[in-house]
CSV table of C-alpha atoms in Angstrom, one decimal:
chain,number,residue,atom,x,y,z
A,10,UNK,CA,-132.3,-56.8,-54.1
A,11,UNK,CA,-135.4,-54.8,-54.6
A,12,UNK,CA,-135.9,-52.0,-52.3
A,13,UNK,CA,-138.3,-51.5,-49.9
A,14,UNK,CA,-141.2,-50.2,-51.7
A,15,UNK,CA,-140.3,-52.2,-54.3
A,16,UNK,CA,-142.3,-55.6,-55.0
A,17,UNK,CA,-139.7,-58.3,-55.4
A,18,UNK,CA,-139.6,-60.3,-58.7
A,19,UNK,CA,-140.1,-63.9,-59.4
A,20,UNK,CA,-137.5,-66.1,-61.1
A,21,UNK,CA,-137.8,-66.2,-64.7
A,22,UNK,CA,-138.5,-69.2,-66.1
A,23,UNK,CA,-138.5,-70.3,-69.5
A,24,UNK,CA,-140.8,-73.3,-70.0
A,25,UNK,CA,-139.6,-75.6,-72.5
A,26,UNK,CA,-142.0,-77.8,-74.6
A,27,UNK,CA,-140.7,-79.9,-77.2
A,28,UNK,CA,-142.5,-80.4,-80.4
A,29,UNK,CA,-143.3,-81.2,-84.3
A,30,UNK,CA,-145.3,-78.9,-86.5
A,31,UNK,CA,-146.4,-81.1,-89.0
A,32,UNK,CA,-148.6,-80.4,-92.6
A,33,UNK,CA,-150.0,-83.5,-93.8
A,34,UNK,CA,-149.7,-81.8,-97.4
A,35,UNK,CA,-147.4,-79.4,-98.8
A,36,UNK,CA,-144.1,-80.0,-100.3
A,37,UNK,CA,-144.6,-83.7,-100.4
A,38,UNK,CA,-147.9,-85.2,-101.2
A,39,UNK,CA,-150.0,-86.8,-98.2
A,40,UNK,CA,-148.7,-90.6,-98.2
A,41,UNK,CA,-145.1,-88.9,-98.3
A,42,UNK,CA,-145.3,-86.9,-95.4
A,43,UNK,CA,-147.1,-90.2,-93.8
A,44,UNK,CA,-144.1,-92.2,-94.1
A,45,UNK,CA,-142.1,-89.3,-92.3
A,46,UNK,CA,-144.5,-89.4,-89.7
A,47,UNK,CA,-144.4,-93.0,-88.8
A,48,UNK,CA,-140.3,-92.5,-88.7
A,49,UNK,CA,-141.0,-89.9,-86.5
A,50,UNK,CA,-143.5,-91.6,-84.0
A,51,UNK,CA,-142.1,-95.0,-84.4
A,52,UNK,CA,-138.8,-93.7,-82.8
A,53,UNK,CA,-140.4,-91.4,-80.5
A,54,UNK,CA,-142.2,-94.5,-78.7
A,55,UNK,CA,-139.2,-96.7,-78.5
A,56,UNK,CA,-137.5,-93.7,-76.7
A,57,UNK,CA,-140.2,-93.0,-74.1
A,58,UNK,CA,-140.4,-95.6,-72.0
A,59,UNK,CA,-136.7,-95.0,-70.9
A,60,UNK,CA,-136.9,-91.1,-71.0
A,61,UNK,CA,-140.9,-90.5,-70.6
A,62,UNK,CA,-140.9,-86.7,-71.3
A,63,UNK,CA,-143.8,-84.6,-73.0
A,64,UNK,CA,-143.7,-84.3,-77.0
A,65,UNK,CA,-146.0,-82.2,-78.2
A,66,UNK,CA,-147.5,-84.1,-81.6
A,67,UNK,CA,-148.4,-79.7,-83.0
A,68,UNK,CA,-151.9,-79.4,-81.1
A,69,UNK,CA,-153.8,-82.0,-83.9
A,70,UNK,CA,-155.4,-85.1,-83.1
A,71,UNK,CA,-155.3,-86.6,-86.9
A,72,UNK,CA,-151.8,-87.2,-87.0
A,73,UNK,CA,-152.6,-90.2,-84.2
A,74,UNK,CA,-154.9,-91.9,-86.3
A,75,UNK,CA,-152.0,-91.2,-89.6
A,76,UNK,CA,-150.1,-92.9,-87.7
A,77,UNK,CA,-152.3,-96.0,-87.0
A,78,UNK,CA,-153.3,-96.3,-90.6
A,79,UNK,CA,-149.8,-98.0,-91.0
A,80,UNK,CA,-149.4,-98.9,-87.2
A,81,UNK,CA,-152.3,-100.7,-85.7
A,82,UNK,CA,-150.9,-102.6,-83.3
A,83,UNK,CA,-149.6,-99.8,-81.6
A,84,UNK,CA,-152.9,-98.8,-80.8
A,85,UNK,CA,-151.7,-99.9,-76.2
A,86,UNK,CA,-148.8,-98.3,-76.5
A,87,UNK,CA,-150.2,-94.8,-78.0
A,88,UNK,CA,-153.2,-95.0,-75.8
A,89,UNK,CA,-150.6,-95.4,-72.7
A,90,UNK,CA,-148.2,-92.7,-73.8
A,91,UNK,CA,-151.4,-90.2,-74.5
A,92,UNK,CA,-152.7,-91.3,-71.3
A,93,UNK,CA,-149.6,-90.4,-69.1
A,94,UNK,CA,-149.0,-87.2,-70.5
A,95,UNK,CA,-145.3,-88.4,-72.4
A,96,UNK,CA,-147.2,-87.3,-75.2
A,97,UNK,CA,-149.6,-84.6,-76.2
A,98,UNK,CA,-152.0,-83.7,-79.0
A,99,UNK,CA,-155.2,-81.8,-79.8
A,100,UNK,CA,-157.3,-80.2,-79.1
A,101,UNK,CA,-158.0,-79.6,-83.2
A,102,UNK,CA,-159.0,-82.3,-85.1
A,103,UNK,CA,-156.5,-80.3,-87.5
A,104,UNK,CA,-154.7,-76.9,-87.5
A,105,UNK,CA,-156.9,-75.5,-90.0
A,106,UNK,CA,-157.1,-71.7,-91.3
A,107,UNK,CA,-159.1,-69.7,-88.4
A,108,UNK,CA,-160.7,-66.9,-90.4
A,109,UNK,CA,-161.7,-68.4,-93.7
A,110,UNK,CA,-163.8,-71.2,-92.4
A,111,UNK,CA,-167.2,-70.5,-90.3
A,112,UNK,CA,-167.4,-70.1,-86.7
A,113,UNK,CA,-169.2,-73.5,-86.4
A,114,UNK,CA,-166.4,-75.6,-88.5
A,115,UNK,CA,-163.7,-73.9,-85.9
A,116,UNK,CA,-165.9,-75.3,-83.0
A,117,UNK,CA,-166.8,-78.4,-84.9
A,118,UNK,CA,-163.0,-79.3,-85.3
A,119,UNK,CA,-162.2,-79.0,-81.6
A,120,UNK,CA,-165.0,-81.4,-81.2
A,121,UNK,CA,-163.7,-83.8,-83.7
A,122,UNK,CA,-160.5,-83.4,-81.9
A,123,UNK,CA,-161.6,-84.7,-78.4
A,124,UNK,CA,-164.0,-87.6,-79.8
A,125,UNK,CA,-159.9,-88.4,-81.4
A,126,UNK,CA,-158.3,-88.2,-77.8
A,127,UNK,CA,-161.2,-89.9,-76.0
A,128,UNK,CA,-160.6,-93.2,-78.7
A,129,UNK,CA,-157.4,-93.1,-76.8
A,130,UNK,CA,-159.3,-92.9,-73.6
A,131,UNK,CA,-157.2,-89.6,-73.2
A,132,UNK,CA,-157.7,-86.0,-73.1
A,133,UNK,CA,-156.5,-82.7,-75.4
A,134,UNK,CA,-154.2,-80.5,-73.6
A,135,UNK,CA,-156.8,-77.3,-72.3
A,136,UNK,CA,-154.8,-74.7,-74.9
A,137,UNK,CA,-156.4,-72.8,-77.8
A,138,UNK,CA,-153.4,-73.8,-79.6
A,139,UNK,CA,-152.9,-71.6,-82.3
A,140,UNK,CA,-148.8,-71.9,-83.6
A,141,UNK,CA,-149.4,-71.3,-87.4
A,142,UNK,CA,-152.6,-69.6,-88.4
A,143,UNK,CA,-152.2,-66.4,-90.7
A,144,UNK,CA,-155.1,-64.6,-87.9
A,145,UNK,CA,-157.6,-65.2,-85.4
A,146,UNK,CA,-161.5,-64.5,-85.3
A,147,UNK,CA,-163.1,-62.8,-82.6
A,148,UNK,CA,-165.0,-65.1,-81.3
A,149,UNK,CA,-161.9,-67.3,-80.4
A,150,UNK,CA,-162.0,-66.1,-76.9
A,151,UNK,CA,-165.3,-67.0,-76.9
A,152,UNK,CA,-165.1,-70.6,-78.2
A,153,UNK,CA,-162.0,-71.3,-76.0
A,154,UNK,CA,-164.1,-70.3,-72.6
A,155,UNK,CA,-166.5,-72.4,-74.3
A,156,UNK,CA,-164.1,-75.7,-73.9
A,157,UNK,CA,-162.5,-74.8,-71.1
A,158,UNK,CA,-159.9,-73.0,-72.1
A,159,UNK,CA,-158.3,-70.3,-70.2
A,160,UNK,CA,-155.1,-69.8,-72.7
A,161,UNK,CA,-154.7,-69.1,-76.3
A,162,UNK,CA,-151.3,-69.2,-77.9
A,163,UNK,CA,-150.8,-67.3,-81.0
A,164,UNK,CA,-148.0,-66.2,-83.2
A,165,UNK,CA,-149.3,-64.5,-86.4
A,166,UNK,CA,-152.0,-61.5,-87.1
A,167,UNK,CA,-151.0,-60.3,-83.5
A,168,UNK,CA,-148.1,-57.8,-82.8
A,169,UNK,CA,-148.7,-54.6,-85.4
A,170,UNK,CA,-148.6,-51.2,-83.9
A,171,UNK,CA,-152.2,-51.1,-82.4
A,172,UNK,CA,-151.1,-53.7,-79.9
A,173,UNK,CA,-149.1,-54.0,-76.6
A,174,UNK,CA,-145.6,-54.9,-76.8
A,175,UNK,CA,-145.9,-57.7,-74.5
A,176,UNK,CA,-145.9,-61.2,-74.5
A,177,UNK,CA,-148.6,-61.9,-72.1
A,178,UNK,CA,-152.3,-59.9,-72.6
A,179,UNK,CA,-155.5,-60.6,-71.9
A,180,UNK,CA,-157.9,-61.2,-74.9
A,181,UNK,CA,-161.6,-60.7,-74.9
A,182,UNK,CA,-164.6,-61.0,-77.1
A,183,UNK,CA,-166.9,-59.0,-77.7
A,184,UNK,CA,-169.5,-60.9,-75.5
A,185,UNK,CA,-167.4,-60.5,-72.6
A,186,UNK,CA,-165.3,-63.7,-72.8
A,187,UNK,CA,-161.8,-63.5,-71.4
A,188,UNK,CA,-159.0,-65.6,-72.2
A,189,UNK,CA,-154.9,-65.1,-71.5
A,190,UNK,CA,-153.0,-64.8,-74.4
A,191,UNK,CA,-149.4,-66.0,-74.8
A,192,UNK,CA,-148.2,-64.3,-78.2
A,193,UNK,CA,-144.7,-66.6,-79.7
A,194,UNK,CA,-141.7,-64.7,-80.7
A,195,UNK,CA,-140.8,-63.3,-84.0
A,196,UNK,CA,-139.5,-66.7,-85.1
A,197,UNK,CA,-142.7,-68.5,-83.7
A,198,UNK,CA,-142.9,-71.9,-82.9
A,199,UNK,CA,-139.0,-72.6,-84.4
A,200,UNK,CA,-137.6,-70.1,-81.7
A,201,UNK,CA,-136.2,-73.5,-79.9
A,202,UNK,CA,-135.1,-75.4,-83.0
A,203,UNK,CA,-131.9,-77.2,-83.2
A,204,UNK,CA,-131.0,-76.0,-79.8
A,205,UNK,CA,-126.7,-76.4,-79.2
A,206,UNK,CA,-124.3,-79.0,-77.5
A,207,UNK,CA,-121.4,-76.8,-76.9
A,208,UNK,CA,-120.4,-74.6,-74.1
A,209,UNK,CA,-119.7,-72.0,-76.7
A,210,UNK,CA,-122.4,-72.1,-79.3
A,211,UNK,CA,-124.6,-72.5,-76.6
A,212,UNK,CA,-124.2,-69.4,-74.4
A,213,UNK,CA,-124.4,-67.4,-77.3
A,214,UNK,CA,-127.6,-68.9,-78.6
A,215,UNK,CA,-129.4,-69.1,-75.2
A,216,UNK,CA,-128.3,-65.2,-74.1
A,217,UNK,CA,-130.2,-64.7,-77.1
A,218,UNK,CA,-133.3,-66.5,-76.3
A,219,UNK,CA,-133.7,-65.5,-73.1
A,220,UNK,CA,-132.8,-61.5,-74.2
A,221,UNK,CA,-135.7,-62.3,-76.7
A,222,UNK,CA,-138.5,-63.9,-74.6
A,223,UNK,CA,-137.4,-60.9,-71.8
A,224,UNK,CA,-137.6,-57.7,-73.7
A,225,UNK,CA,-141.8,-58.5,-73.7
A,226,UNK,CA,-142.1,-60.7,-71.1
A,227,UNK,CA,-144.8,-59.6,-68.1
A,228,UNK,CA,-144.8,-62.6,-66.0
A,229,UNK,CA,-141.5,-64.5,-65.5
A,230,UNK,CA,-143.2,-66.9,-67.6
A,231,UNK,CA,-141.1,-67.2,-70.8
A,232,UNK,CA,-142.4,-70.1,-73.8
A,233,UNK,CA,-139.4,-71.8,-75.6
A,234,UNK,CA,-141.3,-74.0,-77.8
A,235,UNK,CA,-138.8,-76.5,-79.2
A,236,UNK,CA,-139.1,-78.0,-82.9
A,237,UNK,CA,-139.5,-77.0,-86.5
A,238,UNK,CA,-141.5,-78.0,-89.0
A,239,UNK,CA,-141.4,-82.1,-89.4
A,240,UNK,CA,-139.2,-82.2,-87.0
A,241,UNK,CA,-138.3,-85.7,-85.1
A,242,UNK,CA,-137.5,-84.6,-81.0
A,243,UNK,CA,-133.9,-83.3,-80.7
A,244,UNK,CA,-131.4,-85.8,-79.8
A,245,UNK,CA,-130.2,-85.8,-76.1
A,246,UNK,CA,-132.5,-83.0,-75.6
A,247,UNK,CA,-132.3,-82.8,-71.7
A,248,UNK,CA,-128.6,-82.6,-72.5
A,249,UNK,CA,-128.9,-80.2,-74.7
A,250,UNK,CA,-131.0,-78.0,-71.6
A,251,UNK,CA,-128.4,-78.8,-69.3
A,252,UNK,CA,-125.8,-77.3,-71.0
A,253,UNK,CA,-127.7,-74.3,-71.5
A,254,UNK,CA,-128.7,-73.9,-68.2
A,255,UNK,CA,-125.0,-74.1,-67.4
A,256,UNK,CA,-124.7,-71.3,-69.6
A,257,UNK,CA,-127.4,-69.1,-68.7
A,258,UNK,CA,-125.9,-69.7,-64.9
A,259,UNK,CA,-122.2,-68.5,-66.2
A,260,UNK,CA,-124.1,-65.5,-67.9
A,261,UNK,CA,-126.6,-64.3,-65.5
A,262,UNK,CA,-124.6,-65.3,-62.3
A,263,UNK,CA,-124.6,-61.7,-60.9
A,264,UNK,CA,-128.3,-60.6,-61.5
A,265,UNK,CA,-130.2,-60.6,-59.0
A,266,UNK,CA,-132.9,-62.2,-60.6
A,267,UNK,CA,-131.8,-66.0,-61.8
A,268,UNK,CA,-133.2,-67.2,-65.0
A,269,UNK,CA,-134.4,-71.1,-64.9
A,270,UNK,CA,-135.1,-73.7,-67.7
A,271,UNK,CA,-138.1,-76.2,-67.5
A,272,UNK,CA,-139.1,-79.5,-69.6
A,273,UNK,CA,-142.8,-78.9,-69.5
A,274,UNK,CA,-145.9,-80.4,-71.2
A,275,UNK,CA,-148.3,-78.2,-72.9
A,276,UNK,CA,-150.7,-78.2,-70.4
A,277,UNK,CA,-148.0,-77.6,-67.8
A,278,UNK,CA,-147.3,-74.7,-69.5
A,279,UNK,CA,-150.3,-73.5,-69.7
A,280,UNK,CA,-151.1,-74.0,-66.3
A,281,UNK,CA,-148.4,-72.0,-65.1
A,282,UNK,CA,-148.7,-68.4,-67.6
A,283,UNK,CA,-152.3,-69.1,-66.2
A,284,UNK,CA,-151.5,-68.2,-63.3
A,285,UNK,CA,-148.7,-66.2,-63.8
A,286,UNK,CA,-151.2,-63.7,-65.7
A,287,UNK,CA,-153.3,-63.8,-62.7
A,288,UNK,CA,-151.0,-62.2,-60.5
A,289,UNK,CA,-149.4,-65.4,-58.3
A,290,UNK,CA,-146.3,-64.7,-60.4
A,291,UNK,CA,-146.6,-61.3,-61.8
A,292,UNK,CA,-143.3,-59.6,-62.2
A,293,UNK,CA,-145.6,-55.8,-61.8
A,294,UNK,CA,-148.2,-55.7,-60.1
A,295,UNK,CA,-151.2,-56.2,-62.2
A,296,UNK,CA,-151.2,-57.7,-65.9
A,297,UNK,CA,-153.3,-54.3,-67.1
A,298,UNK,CA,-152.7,-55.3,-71.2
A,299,UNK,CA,-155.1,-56.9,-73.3
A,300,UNK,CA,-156.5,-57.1,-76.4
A,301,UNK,CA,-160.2,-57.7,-78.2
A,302,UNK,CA,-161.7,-58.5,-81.2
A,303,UNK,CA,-159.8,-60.2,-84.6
A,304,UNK,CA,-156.0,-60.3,-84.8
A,305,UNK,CA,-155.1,-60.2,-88.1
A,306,UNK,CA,-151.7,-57.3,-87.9
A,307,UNK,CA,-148.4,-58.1,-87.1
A,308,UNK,CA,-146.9,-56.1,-89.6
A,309,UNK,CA,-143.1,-55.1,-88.3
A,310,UNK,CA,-143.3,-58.5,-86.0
A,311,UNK,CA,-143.6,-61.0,-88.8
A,312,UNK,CA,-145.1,-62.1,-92.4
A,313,UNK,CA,-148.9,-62.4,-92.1
């Protein structure tokens, strides 16, 4: 129990958001990775109307219409699922490279990306969402504030020496804008990948998740994000989070501070290291770190 003097922390909570990463082009041309997509969203829709959790379709609005270039007719069903919040994309038009193109393409694509949604008659999740780009301008606080967004979430060009070992900061630009700034763990957006069914693979993979996300964490605010690259959404994957939650209880039953696992949307997530960073859940007492200007080092955290 915390002394006195001492201010008391907040549960821990690692917030759980399942999700693809998908390249339209890489090791398999365009129309390829197209036919993988429609597998992918074809049996993600005939799931969600019995288990209507949030997927996270990696933060671009083009894979949507990839998917109706083969799928018109499923046009109601997208629009409903986009609608309710079961699933998620945007707000880029595309995750493109955020240093080598111009200022006004970066805004330019978030605007493609919400004319996308709004086809839909739905809306982009309110994240600078930011999983795989090899750096980050400086303005990128700037344009974020400028669409209403009050997170970014990054993984490379942020974490070299010059910066705070933490996973929550505060980023600015240099005309004074201000966003928070949730930095993924060395593994990035795979960290939750191919999460365990058994008692025993499972309390060793989750101690080490939740030792990971802890050893920077600021806020009790942990992100687990959960899929791979072309991944389809894990089988039984609230099973899959009960049984580590039954593990994490067996492991941290004695501390005095519990650690909690939460199915969230990306906006839900947001929402809550929001305010986390902004002291209604701050395990000290103020979030003093942050960060300005261009983030292109992580040298010693991972591959840039």
């Amino acid at each position: 129990m915390p002394g006195e003097n001492e201010p008391e922390r907040s549960k821990q909570v690692v917030l759980v958001v399942a999700h693809t990463h998908w390249d339209r082009e890489w090791y398999h041309v365009a129309a390829r990775f197209r036919q993988r997509l429609v597998a992918l969203l074809d049996g993600l829709l005939a799931a969600l109307p019995d288990a209507p959790e949030p997927f996270l379709l990696d933060g671009q609005a083009v894979t949507l219409l990839d998917y109706l270039a083969v799928r018109p007719d499923q046009l109601g069903l997208l629009s409903r699922q986009l609608v309710t919040g079961s699933l998620e994309a945007g707000p880029w038009y595309v995750l493109a490279d955020n240093l080598v193109p111009s200022g006004e393409a970066i805004v330019r694509n978030l605007q493609a990306g919400a004319r996308t949604l709004r086809l839909f008659g739905a809306s982009a999740p309110s994240v600078a969402y930011c999983p795989d780009s090899f750096g980050h301008p400086a303005a990128m606080p700037m344009i974020a504030a400028g669409f209403g967004m009050g997170l970014a979430i990054v993984w490379r060009g942020l974490g070299g020496s010059s910066h705070p070992v933490a996973d929550t900061m505060f980023w600015c630009s240099n005309d004074g804008s201000t966003v928070v700034l949730y930095h993924l763990p060395q593994d990035g957006y795979e960290f939750g990948s191919s999460l365990p069914t058994g008692q025993a693979e499972a309390r060793s993979r989750w101690g080490h998740i939740v030792e990971t996300l802890s050893s920077r964490n600021r806020t009790g605010r942990m992100l687990l994000l959960a899929g791979a690259d072309h991944h389809a959404l894990q089988p039984g994957l609230e099973g899959r989070l009960d049984t580590g939650r039954a593990a994490l209880t067996a492991t941290y039953a004695t501390r005095a501070d519990t650690v909690t696992v939460k199915r969230v949307s990306l906006d839900e997530a947001a929402l809550s290291i929001i305010a986390a960073a902004h002291g209604e859940h701050l395990l000290d007492l103020k979030l003093s770190t942050n960060v300005r200007g261009e983030l292109r080092d992580s040298y010693g955290y991972t591959w840039t």
